PDB file with SEQRES, HELIX, SHEET and CRYST1 records, atoms N, CA, C and O in Angstrom:
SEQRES   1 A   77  UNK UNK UNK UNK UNK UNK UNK UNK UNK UNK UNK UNK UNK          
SEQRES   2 A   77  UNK UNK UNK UNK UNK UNK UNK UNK UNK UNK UNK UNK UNK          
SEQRES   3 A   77  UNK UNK UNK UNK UNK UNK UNK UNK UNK UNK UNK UNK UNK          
SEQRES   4 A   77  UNK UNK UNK UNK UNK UNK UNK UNK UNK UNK UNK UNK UNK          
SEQRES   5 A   77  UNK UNK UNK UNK UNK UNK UNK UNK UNK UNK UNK UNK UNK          
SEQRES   6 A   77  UNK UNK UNK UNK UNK UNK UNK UNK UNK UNK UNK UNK              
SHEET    1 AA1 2 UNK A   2  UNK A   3  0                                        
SHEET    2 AA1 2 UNK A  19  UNK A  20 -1                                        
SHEET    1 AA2 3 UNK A  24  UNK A  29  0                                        
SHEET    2 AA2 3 UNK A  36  UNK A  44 -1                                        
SHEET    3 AA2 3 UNK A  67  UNK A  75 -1                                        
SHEET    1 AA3 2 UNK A  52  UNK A  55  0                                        
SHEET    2 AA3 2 UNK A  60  UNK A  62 -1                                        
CRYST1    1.000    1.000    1.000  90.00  90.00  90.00 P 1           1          
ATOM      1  N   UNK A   1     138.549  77.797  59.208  1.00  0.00           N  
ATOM      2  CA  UNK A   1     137.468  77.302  58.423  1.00  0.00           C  
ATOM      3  C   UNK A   1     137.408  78.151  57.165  1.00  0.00           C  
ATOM      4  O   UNK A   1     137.178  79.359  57.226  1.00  0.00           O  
ATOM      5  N   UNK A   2     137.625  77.477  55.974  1.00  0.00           N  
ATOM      6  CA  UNK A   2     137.704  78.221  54.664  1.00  0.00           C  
ATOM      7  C   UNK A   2     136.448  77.517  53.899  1.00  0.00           C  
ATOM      8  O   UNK A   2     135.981  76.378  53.922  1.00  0.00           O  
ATOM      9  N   UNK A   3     136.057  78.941  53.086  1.00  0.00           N  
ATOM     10  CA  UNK A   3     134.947  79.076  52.224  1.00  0.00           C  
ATOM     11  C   UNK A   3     135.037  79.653  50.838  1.00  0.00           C  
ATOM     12  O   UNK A   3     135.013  80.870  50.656  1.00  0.00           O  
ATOM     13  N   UNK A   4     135.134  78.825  49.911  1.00  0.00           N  
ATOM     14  CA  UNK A   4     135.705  79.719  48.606  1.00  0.00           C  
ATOM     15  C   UNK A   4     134.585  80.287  47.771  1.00  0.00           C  
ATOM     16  O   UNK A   4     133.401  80.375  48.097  1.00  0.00           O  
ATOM     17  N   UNK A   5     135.196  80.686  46.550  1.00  0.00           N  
ATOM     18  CA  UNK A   5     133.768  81.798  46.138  1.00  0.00           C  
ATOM     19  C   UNK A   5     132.545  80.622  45.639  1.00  0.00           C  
ATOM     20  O   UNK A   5     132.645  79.441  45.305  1.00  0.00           O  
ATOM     21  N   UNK A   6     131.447  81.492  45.756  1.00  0.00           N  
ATOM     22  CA  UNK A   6     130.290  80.678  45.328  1.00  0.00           C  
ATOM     23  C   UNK A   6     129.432  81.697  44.892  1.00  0.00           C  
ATOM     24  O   UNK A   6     129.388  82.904  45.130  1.00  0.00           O  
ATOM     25  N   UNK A   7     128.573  80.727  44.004  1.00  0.00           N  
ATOM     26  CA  UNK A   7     127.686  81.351  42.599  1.00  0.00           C  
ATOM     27  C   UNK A   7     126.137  81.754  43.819  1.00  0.00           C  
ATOM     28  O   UNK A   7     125.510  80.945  44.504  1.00  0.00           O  
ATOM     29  N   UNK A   8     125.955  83.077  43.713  1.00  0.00           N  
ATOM     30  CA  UNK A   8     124.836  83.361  44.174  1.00  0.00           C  
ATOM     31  C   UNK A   8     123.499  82.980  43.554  1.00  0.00           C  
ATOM     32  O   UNK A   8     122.562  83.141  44.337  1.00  0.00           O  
ATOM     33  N   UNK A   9     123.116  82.448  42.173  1.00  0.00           N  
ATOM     34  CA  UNK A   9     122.336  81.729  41.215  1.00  0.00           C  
ATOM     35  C   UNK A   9     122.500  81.081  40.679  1.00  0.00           C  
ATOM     36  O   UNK A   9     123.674  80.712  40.659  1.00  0.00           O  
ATOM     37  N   UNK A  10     121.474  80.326  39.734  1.00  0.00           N  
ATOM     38  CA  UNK A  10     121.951  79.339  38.789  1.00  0.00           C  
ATOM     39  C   UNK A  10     122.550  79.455  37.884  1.00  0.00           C  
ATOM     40  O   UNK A  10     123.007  78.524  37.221  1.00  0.00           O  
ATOM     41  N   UNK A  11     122.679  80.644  37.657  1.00  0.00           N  
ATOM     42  CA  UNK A  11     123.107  80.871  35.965  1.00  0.00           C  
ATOM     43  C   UNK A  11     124.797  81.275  36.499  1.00  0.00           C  
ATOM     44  O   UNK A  11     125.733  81.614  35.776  1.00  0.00           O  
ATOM     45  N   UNK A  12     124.787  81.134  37.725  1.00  0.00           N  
ATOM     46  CA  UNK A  12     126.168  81.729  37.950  1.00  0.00           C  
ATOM     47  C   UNK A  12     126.760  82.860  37.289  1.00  0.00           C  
ATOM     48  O   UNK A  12     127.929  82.758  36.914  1.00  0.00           O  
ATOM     49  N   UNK A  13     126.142  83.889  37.099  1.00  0.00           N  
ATOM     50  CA  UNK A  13     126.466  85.179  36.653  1.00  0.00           C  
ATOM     51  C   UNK A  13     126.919  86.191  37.756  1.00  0.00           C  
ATOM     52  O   UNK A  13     127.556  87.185  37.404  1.00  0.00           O  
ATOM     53  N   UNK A  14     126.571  85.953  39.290  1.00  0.00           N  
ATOM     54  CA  UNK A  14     127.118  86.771  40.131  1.00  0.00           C  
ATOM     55  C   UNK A  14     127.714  85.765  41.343  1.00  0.00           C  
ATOM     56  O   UNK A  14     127.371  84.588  41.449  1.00  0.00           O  
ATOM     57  N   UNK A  15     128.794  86.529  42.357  1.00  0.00           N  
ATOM     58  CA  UNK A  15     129.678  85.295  43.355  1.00  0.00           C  
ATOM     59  C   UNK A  15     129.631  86.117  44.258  1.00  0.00           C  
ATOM     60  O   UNK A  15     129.515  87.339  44.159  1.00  0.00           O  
ATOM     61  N   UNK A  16     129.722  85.455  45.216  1.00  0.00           N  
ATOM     62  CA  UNK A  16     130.607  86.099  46.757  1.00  0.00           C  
ATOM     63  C   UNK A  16     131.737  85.309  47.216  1.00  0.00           C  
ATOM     64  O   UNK A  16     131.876  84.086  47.260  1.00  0.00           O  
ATOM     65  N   UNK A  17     132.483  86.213  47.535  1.00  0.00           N  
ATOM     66  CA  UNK A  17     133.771  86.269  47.916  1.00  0.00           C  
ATOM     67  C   UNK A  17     133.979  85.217  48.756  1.00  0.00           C  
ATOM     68  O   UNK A  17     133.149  84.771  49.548  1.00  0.00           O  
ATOM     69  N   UNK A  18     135.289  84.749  48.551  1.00  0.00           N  
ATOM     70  CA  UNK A  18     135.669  83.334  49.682  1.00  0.00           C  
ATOM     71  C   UNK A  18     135.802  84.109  50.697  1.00  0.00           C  
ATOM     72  O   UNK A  18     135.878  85.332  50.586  1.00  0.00           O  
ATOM     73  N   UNK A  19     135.851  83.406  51.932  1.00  0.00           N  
ATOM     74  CA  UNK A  19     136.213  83.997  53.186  1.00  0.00           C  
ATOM     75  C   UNK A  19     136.854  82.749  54.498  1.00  0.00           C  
ATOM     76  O   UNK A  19     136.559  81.554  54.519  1.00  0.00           O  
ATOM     77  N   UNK A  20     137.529  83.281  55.226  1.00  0.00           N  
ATOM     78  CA  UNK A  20     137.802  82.470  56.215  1.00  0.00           C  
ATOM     79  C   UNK A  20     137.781  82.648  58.033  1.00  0.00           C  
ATOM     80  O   UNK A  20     138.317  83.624  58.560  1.00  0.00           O  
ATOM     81  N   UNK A  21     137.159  81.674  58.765  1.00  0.00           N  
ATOM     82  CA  UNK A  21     137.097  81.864  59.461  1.00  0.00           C  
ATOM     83  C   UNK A  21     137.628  81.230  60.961  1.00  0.00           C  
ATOM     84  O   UNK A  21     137.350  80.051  61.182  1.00  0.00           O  
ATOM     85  N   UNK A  22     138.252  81.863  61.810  1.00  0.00           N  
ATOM     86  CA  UNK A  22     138.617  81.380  62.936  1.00  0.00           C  
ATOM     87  C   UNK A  22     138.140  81.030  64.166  1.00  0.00           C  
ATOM     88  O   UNK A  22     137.681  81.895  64.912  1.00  0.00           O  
ATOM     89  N   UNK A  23     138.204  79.456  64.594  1.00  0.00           N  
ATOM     90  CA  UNK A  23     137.479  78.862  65.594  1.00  0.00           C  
ATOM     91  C   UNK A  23     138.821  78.170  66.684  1.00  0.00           C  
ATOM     92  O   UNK A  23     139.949  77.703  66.522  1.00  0.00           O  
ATOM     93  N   UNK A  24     137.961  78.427  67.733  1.00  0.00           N  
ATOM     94  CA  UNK A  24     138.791  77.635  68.791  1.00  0.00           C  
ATOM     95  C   UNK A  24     138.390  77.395  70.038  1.00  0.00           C  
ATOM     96  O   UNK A  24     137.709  78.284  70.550  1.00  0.00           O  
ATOM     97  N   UNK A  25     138.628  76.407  70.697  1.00  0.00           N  
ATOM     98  CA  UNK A  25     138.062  75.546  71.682  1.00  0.00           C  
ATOM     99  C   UNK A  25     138.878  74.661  72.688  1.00  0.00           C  
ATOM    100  O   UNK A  25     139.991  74.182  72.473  1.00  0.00           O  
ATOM    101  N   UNK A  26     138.207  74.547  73.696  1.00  0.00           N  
ATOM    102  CA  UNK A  26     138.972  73.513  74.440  1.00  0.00           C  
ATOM    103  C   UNK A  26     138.253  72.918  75.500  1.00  0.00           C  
ATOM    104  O   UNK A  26     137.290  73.518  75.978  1.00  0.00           O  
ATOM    105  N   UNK A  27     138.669  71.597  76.009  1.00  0.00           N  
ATOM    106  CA  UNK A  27     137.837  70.826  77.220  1.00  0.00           C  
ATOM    107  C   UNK A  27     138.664  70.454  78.102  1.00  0.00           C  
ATOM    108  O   UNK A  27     139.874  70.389  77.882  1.00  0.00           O  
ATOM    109  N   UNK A  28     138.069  70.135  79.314  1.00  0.00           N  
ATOM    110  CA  UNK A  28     138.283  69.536  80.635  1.00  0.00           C  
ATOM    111  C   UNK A  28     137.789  68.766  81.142  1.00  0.00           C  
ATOM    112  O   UNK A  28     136.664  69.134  81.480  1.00  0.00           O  
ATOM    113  N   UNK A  29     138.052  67.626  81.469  1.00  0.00           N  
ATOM    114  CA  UNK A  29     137.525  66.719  81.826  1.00  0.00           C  
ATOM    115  C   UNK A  29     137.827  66.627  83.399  1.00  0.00           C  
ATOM    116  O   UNK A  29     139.034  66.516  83.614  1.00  0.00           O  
ATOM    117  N   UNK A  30     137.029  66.646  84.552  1.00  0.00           N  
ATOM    118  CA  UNK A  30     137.083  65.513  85.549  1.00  0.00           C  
ATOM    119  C   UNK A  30     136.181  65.232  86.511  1.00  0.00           C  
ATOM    120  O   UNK A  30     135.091  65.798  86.586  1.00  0.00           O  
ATOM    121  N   UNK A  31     136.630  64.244  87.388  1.00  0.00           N  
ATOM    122  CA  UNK A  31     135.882  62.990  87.618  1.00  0.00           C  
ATOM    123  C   UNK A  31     135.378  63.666  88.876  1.00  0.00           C  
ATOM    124  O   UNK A  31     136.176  64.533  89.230  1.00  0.00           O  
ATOM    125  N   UNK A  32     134.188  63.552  89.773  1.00  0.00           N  
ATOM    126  CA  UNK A  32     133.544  63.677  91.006  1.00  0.00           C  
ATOM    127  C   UNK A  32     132.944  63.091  91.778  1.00  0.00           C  
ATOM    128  O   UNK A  32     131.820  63.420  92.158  1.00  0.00           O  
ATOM    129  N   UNK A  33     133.732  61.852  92.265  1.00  0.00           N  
ATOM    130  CA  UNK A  33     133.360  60.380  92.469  1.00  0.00           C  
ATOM    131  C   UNK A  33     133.206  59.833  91.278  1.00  0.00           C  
ATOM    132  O   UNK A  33     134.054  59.900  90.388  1.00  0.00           O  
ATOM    133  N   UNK A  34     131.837  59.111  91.164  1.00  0.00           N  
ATOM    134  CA  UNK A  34     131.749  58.323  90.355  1.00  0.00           C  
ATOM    135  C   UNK A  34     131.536  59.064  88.755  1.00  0.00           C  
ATOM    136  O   UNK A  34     131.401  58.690  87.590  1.00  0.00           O  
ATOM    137  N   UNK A  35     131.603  60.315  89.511  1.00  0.00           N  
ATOM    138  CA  UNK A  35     130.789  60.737  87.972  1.00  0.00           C  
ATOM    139  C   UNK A  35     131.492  61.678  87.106  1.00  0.00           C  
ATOM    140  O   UNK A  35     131.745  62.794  87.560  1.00  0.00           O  
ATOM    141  N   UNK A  36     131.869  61.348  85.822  1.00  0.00           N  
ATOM    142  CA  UNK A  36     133.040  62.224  84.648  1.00  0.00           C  
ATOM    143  C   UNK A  36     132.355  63.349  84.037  1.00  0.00           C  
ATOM    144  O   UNK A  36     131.470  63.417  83.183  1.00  0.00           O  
ATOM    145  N   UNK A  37     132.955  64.151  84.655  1.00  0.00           N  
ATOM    146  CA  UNK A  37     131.955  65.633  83.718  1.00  0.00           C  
ATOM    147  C   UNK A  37     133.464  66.554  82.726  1.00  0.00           C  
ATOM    148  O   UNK A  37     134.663  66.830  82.742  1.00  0.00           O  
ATOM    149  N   UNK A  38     132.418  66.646  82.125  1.00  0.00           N  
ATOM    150  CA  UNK A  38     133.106  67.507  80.658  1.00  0.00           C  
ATOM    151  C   UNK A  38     132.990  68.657  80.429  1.00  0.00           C  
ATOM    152  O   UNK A  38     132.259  68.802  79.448  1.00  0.00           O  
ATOM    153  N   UNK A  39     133.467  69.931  80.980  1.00  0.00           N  
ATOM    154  CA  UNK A  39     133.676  70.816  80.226  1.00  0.00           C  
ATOM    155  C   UNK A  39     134.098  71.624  79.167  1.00  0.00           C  
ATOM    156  O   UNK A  39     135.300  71.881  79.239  1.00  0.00           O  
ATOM    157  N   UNK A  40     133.498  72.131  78.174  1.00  0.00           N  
ATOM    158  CA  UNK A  40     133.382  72.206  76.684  1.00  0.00           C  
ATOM    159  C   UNK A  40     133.339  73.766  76.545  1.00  0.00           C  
ATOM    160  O   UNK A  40     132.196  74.185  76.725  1.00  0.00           O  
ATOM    161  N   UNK A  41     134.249  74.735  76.279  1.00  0.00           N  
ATOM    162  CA  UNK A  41     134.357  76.357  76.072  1.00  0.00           C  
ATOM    163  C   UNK A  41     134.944  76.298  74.206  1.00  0.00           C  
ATOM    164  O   UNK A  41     135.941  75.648  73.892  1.00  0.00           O  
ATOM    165  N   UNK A  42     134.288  76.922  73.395  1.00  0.00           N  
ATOM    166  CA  UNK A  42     134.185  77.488  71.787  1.00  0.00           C  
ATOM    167  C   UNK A  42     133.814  78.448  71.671  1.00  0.00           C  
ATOM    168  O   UNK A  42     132.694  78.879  71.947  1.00  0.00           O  
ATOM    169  N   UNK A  43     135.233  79.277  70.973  1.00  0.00           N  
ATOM    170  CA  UNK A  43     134.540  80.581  70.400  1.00  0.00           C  
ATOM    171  C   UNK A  43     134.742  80.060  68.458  1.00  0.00           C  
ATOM    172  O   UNK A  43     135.501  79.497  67.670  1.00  0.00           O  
ATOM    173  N   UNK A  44     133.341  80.814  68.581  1.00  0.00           N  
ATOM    174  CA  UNK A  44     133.287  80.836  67.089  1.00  0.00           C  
ATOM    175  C   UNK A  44     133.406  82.494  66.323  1.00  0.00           C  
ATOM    176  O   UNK A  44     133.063  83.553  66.849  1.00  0.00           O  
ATOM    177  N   UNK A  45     133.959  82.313  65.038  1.00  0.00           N  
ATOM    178  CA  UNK A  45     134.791  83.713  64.403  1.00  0.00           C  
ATOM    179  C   UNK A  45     135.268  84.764  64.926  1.00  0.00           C  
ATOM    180  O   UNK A  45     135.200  85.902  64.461  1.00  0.00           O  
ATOM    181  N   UNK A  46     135.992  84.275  66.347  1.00  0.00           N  
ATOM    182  CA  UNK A  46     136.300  85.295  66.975  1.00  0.00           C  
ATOM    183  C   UNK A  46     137.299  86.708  66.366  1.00  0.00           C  
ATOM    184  O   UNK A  46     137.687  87.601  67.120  1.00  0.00           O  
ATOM    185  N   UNK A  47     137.486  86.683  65.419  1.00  0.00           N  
ATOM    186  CA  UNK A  47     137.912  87.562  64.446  1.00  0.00           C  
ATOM    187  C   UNK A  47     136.994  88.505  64.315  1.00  0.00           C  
ATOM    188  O   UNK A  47     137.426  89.635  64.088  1.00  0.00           O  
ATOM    189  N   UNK A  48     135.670  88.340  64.407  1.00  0.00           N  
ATOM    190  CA  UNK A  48     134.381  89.015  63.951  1.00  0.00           C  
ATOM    191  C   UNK A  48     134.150  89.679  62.396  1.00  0.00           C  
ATOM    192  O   UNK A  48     133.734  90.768  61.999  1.00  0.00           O  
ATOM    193  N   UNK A  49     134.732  88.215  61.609  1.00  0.00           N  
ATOM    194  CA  UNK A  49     134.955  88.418  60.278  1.00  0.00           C  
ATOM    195  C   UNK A  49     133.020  88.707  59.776  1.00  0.00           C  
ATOM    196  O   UNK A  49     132.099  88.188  60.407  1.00  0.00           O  
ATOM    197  N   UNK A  50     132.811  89.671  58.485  1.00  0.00           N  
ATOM    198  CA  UNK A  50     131.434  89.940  58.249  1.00  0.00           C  
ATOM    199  C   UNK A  50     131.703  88.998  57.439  1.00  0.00           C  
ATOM    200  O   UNK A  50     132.872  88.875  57.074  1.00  0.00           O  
ATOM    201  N   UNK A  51     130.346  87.788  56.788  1.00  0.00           N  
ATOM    202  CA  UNK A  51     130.507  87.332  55.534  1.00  0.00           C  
ATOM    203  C   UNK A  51     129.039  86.824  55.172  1.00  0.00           C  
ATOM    204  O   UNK A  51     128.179  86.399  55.944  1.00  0.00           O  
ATOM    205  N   UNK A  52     128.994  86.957  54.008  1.00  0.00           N  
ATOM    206  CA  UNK A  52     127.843  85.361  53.798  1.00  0.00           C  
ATOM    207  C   UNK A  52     127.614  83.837  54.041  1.00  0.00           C  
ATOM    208  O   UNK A  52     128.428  83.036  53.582  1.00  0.00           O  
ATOM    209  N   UNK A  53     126.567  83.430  54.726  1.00  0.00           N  
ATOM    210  CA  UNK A  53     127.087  82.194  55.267  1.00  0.00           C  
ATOM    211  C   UNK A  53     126.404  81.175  54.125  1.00  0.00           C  
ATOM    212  O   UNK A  53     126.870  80.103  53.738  1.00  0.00           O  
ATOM    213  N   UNK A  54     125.248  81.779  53.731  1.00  0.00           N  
ATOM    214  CA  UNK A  54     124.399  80.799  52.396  1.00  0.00           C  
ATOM    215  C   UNK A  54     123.991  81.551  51.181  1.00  0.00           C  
ATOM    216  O   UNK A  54     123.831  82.769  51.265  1.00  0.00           O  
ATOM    217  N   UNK A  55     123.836  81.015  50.224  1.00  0.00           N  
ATOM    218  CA  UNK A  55     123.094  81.534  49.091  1.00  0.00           C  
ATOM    219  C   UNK A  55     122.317  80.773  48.641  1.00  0.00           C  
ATOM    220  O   UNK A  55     122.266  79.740  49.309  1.00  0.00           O  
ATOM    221  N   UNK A  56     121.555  80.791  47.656  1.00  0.00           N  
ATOM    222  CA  UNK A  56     120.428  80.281  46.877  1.00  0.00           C  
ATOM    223  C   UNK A  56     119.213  81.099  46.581  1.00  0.00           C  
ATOM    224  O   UNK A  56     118.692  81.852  47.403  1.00  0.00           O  
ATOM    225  N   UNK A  57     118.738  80.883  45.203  1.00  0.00           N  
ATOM    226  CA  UNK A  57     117.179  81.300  44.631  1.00  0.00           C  
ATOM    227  C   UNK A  57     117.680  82.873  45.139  1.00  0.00           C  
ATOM    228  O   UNK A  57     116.928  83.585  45.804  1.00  0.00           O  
ATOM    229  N   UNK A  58     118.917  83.260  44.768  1.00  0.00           N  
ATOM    230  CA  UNK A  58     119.281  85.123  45.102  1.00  0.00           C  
ATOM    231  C   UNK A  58     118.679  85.712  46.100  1.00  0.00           C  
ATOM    232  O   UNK A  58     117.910  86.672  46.143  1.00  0.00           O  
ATOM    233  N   UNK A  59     119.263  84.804  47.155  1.00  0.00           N  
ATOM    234  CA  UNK A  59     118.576  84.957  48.408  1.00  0.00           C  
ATOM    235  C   UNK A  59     119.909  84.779  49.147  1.00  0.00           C  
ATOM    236  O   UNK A  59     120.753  83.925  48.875  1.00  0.00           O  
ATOM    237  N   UNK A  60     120.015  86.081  50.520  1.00  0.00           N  
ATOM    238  CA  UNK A  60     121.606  85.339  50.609  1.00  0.00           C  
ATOM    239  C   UNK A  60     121.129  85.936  52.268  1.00  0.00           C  
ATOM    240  O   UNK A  60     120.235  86.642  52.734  1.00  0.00           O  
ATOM    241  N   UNK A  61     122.347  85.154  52.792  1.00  0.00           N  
ATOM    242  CA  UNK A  61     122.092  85.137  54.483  1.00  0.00           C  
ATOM    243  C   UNK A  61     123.593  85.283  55.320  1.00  0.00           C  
ATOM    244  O   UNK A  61     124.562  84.538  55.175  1.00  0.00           O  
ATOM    245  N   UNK A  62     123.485  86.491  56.256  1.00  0.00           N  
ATOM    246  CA  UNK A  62     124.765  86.644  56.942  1.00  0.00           C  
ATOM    247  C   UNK A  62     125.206  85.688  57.590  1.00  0.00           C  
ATOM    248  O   UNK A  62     124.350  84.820  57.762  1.00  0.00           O  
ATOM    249  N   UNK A  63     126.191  85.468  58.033  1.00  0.00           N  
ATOM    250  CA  UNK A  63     127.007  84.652  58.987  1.00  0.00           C  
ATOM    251  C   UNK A  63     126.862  84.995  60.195  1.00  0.00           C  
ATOM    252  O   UNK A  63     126.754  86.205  60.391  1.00  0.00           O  
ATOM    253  N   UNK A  64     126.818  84.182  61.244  1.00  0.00           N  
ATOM    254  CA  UNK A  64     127.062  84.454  62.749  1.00  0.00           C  
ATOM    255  C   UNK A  64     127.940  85.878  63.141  1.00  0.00           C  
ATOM    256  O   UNK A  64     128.661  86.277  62.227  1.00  0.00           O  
ATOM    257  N   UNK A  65     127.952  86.600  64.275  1.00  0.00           N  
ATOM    258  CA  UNK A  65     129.072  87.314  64.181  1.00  0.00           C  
ATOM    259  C   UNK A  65     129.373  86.323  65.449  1.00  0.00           C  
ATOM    260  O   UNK A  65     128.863  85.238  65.729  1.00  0.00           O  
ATOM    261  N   UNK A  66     130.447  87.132  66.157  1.00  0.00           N  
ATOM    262  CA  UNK A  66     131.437  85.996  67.221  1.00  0.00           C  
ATOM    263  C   UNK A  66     130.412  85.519  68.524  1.00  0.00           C  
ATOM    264  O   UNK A  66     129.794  86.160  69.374  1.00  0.00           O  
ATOM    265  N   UNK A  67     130.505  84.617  68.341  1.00  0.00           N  
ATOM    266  CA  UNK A  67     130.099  83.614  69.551  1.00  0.00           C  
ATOM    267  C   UNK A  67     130.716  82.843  70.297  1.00  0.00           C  
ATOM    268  O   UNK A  67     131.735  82.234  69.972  1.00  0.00           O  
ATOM    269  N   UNK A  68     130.195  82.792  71.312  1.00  0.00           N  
ATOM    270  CA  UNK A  68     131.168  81.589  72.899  1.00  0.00           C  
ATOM    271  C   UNK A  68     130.184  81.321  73.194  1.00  0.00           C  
ATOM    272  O   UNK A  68     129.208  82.009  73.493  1.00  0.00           O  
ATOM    273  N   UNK A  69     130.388  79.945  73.121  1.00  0.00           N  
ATOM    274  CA  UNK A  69     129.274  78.601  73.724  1.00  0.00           C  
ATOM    275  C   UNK A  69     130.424  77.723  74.866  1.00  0.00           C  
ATOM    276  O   UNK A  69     131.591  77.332  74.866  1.00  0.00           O  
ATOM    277  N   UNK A  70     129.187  77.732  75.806  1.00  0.00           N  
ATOM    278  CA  UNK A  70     129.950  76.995  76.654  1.00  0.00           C  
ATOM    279  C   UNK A  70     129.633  75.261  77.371  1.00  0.00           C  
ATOM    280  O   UNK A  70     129.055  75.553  78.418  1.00  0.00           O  
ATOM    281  N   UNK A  71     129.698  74.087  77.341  1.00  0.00           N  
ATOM    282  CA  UNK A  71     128.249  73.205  77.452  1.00  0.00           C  
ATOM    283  C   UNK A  71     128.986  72.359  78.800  1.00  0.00           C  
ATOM    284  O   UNK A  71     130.206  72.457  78.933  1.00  0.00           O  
ATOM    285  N   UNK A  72     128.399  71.758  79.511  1.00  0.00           N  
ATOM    286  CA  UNK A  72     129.021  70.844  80.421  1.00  0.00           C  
ATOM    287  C   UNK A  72     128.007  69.017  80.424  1.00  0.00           C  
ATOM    288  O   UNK A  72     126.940  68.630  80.899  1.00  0.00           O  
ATOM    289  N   UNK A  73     129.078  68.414  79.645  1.00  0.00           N  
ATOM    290  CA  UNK A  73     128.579  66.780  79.704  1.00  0.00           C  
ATOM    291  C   UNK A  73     128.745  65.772  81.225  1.00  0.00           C  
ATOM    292  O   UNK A  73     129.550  65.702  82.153  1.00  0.00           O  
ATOM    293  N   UNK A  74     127.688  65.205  80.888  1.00  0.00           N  
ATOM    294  CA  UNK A  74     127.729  64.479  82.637  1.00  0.00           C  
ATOM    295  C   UNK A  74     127.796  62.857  82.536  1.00  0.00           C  
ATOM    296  O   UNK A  74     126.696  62.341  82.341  1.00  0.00           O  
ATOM    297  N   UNK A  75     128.734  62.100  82.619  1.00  0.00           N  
ATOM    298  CA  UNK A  75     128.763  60.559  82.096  1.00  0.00           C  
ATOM    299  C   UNK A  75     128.261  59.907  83.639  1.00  0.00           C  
ATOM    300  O   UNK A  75     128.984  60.117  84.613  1.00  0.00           O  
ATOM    301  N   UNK A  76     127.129  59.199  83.774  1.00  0.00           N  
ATOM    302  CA  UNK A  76     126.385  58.917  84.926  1.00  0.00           C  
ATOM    303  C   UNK A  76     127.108  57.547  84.822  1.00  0.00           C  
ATOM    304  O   UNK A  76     126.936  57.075  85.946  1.00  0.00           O  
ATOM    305  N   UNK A  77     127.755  56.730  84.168  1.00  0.00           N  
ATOM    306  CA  UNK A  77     127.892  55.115  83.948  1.00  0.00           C  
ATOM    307  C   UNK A  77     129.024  54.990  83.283  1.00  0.00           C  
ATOM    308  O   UNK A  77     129.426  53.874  82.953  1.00  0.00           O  
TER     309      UNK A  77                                                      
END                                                                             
């Protein structure tokens, strides 16, 4: 996931640095009788890259550091 530089104001007189970040994921699917369940494992920036994630009105906000989410979907029909 790439982020190139961006203007911290309007007048665009100051930037932060592009940055990039690494994600990855994977699922499983199966069935238990009638019913299809989904397992869903994502890590996000597992690099534990530091960056800015927003700017505006010179107001600026860190990025996530590394996260793993894990979710399980249940198809009843």
């Amino acid at each position: 996931y790439y982020v190139g530089k961006r203007a911290i104001n309007p007048e665009n007189s100051a930037y932060l640095p592009s940055y990039t970040l690494l994600n990855v994921g994977g699922s499983y699917t199966a069935e238990f009788g009638e019913t299809e369940v989904t397992f869903r494992l994502t890590g996000e920036n597992i690099t534990g890259k530091r960056y800015w994630s927003s700017t505006g009105g010179n107001y600026l906000a860190w990025g996530t550091p590394p996260t793993v989410k894990f979710s399980i979907a249940v198809s009843l029909f």
